Coordinates of C-alpha atoms in Angstrom, one line a residue:
Chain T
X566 CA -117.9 55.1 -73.8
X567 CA -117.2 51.6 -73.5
X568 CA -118.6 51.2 -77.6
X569 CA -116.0 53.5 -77.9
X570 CA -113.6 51.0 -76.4
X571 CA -115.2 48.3 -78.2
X572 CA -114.8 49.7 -81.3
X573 CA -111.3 50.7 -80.8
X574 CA -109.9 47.4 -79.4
X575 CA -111.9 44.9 -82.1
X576 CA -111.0 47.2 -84.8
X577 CA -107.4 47.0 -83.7
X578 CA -107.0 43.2 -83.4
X579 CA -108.9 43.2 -87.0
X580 CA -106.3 45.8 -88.6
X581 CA -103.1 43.8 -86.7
X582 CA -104.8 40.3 -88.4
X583 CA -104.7 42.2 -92.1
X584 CA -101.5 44.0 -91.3
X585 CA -100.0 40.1 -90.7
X586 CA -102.3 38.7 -93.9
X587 CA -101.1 41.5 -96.3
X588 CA -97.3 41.5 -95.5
X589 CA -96.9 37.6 -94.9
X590 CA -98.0 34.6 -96.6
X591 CA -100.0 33.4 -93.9
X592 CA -103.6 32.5 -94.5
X593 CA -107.0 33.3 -92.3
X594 CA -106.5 29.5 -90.5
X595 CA -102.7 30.8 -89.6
X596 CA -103.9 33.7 -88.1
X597 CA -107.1 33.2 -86.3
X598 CA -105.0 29.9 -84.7
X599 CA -101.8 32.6 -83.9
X600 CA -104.9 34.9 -82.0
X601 CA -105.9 31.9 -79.8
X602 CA -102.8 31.5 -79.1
X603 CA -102.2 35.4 -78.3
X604 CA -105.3 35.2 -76.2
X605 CA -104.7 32.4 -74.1
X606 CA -100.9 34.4 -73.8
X607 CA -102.2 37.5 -72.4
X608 CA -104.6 36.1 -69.9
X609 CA -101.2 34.2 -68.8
X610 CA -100.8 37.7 -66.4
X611 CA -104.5 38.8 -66.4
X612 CA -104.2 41.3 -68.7
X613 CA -107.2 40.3 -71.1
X614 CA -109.5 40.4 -67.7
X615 CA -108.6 43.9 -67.2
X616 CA -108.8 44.0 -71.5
X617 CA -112.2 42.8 -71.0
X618 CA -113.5 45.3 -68.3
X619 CA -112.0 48.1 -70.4
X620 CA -113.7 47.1 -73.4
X621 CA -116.5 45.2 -72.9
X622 CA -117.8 43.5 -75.7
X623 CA -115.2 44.3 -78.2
X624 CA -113.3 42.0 -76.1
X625 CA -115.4 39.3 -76.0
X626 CA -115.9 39.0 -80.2
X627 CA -112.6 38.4 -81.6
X628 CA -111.1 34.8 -81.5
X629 CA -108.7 36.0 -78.7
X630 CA -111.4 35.5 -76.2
X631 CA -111.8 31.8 -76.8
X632 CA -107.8 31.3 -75.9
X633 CA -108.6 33.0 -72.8
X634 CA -111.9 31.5 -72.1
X635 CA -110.1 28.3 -72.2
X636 CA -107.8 29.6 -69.5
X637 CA -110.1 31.2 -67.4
X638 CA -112.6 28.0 -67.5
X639 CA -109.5 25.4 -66.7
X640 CA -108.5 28.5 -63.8
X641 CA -111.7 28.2 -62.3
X642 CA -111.7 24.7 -61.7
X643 CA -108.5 24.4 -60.6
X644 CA -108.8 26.6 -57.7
X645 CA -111.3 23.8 -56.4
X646 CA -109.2 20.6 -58.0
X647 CA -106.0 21.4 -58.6
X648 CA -104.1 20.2 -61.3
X649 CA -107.0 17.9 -62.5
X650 CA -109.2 21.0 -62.7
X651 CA -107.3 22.2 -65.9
X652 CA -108.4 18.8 -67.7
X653 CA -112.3 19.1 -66.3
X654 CA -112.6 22.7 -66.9
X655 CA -111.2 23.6 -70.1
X656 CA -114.1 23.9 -72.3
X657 CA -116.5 25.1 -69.3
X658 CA -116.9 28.9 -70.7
X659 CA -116.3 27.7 -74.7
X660 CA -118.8 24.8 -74.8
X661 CA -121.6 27.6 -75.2
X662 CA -120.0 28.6 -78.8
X663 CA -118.4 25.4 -79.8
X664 CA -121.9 23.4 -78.8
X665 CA -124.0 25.9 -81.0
X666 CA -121.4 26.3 -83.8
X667 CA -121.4 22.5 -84.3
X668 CA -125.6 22.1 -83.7
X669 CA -126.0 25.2 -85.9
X670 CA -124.0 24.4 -88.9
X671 CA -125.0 20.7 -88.7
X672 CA -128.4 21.4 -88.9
X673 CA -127.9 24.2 -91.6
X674 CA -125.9 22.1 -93.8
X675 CA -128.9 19.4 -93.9
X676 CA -131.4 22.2 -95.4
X677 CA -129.0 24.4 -97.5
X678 CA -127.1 23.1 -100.8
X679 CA -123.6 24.0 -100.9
X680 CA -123.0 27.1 -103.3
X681 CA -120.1 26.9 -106.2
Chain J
X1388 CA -84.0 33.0 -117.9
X1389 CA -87.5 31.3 -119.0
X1390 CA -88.2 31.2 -115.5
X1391 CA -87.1 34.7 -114.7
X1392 CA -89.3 36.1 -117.6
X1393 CA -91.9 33.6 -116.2
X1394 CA -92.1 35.4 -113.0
X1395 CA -92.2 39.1 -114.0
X1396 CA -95.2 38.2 -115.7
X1397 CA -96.7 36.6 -113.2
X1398 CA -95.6 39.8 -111.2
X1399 CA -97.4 42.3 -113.3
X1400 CA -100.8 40.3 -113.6
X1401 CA -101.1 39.6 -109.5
X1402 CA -104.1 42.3 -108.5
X1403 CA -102.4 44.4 -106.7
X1404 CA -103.4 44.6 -102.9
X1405 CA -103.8 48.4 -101.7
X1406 CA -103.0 47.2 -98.0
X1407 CA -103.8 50.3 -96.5
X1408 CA -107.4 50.5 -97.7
X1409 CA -107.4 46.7 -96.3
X1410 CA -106.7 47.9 -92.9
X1411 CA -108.6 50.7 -93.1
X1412 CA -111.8 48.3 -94.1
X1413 CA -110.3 45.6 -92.0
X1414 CA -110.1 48.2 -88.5
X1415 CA -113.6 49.7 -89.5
X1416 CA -115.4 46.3 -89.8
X1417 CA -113.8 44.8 -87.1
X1418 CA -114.7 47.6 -85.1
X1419 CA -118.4 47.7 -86.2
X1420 CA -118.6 43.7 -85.0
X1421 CA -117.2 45.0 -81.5
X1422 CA -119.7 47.2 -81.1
X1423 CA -122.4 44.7 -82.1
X1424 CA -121.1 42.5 -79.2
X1425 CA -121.3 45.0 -77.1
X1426 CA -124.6 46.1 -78.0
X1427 CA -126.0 42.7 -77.8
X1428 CA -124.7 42.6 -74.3
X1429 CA -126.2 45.2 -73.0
X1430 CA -129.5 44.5 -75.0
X1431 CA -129.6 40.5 -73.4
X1432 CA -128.8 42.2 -70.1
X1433 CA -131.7 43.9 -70.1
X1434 CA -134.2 42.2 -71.8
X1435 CA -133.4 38.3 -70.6
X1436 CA -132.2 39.8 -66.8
X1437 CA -129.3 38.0 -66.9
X1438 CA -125.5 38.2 -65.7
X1439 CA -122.8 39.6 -67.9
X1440 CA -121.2 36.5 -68.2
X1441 CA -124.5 34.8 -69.8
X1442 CA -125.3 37.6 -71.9
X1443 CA -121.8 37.0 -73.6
X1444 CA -122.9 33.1 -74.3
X1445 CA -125.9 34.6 -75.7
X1446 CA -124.0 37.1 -78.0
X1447 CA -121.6 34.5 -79.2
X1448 CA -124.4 32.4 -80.2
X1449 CA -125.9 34.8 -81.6
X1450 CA -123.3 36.1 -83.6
X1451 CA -122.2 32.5 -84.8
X1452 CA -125.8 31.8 -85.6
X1453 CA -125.7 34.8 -88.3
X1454 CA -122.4 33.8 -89.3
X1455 CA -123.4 30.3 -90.4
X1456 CA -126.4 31.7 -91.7
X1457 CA -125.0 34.1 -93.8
X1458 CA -122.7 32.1 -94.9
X1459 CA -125.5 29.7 -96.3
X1460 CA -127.8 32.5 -97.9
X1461 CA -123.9 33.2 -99.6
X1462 CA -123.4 36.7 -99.4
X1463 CA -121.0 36.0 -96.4
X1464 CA -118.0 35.7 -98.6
X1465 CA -119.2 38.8 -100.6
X1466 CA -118.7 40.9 -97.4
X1467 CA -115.6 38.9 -96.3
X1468 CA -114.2 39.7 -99.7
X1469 CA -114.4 43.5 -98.8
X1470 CA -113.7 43.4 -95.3
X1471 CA -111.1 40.8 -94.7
X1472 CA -109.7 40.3 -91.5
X1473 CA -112.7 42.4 -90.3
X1474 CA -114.7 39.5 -90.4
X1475 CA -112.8 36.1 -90.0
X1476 CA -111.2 37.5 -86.9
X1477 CA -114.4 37.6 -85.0
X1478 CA -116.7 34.9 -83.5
X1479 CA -118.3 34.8 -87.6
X1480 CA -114.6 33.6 -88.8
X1481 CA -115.0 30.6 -86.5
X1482 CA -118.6 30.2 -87.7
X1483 CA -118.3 30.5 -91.4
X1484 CA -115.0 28.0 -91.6
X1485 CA -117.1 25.6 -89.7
X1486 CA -120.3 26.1 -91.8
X1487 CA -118.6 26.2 -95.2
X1488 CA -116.7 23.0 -94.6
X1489 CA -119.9 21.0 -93.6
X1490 CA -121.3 22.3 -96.5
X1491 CA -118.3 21.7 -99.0
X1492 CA -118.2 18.0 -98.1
X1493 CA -121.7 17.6 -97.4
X1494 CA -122.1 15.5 -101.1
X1495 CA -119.6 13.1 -99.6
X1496 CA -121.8 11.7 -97.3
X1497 CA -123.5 12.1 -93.5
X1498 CA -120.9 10.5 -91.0
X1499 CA -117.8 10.3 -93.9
X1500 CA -118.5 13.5 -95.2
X1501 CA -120.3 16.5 -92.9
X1502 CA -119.1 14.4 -89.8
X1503 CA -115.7 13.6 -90.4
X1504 CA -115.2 17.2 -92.0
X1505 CA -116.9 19.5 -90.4
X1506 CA -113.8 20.7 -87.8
X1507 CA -111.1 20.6 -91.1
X1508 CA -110.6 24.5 -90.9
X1509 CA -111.9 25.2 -87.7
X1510 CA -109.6 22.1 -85.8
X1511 CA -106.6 24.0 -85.5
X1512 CA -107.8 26.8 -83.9
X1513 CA -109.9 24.3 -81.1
X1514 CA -106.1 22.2 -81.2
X1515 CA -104.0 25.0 -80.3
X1516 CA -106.1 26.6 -78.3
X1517 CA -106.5 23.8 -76.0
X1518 CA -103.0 23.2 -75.8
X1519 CA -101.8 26.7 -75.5
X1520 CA -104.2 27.3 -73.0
X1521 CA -103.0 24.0 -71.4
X1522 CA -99.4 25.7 -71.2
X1523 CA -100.4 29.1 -69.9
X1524 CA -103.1 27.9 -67.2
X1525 CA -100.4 25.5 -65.9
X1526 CA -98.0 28.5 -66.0
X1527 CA -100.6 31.0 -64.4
X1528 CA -101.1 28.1 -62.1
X1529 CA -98.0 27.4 -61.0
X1530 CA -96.4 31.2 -60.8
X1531 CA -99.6 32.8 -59.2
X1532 CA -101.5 29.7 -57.9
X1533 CA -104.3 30.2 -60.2
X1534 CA -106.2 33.4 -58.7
X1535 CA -108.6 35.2 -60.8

C-alpha cells in the first residue's frame, strides 16, 4: 500500500513541476528552488510529517523533503537551545545528501571527461 | 511589420510541446523514482538493521550516487529529455545539476574551476532553502514552540 502512496504522491509533485515548466517560462533551477521552498512551507504546520507517514518513501525523494529536513533538523535543536538551535541545526538531517553529493561529484568529475 | 513576420516564423518552427504526454511521462517517472525510495527503504531496513530515519540517508545517497553517475556515463540527459520534471524534481535533479556543473567547468581549473563552480545550479536551491527554512522554523517556533 504505501508504494501505492509513494507512487501517487512523487508522481504528483513530478506532474505539478511539468504542469509549472510547460505553461510558464520558468526553468528546472526556478522550480526545484520554488519546491524547497513549498517544502520547508508545509512542514511550517506539520503537514509533510504526516505527508511522510502516509507516503513513505515517495516523500522522502523529491526536493520538498530537503526544505523540510532543514526545518525539522533546525526544530530539533531548538527544543534543546532555543533560538540558537535553528543556526546549529539546520543542516543536521541534509548534511548526509549535501556531504555525498559534493564528495561524489568531486571525485567523479576528477575521473570522467566532461561530454559535449 | 519585419518583426511581426519575424515572430510567426519563429512561431511555426518552435517543436511543439504535447504537455499532456509531458505530464503523463513526467507523473509516471516521478512516480517510478518514489517507489524506488521506498523500496530502498525498506530493503536498507532490513538488510543493514537500521532505523527509518538512516535508511532514508542511505537511499538519498544512494540515489544521488546513481544520479551523478549516470550523469557521467551520459545517458542521464537522454532519460531526462523524455521524462522531464520526472527526474530533476527528485534527489537525481539535485545530483545531476551538481555533477554536470563540476564537470562543465572542470577544464577551467581545480580550485577556480570545479571548486568555485561546482554549487552554480545547485546554490539556489541550498540558498533558499536555508533561508526559507529559516523563516518557517522561526514561525513554527514561535506559533507552536517548536514541537515535533
Amino acid at each position: 500500500m504505501i508504494y501505492l502512496n509513494s507512487f501517487l504522491f512523487c508522481g504528483g509533485i513530478c506532474l505539478l513541476g511539468q504542469i509549472i515548466m510547460d505553461h510558464t517560462k520558468l526553468t528546472a533551477g526556478h522550480i526545484t528552488t520554488l519546491f524547497v521552498i513549498l517544502g520547508a512551507f508545509l512542514d511550517t504546520f506539520g503537514l509533510y510529517d504526516k505527508i511522510l507517514l502516509w507516503a513513505g518513501g515517495g516523500a522522502s525523494v523529491p526536493i520538498t523533503s530537503f526544505g523540510h529536513s532543514l526545518v525539522h533538523g533546525a526544530l530539533t535543536k531548538a527544543q534543546n537551545d532555543g533560538l540558537l538551535g535553528l543556526f546549529l541545526g539546520m543542516f543536521d538531517l541534509t548534511s548526509a545528501g549535501i556531504v555525498a553529493a559534493i564528495i561524489i561529484s568531486f571525485f567523479l568529475s576528477l575521473i570522467f571527461k566532461p561530454r559535449d | 511589420m519585419e518583426q511581426k513576420k519575424y515572430n510567426e516564423i519563429v512561431k511555426k518552427h518552435t517543436p511543439k510541446e504535447d504537455s499532456l504526454k509531458n505530464g503523463f511521462w513526467a507523473f509516471i517517472s516521478g512516480g517510478i523514482m518514489g517507489m524506488i525510495g521506498q523500496f530502498l527503504i525498506t530493503f536498507y531496513v532490513r538488510i543493514l538493521d537500521v532505523t527509518t530515519t538512516e535508511a532514508t540517508s542511505f537511499m538519498i545517497i544512494t540515489l544521488i550516487f546513481l544520479g551523478c553517475l549516470f550523469t557521467c556515463l551520459g545517458f542521464f540527459d537522454n532519460i531526462v529529455n523524455f521524462c522531464k520534471a520526472g527526474l530533476f524534481v527528485p534527489i537525481t535533479g539535485f545530483a545531476h545539476a551538481m555533477m554536470s556543473a563540476a564537470l562543465e567547468y572542470k577544464k577551467e581549473g581545480m580550485v577556480t574551476g570545479i571548486g568555485a563552480s561546482m554549487f552554480k545550479l545547485t546554490g539556489s536551491v541550498i540558498i533558499f532553502g536555508v533561508v526559507s527554512a529559516y523563516i518557517f522554523g522561526m514561525l513554527r517556533y514561535l506559533l507552536f514552540g517548536g514541537n515535533i
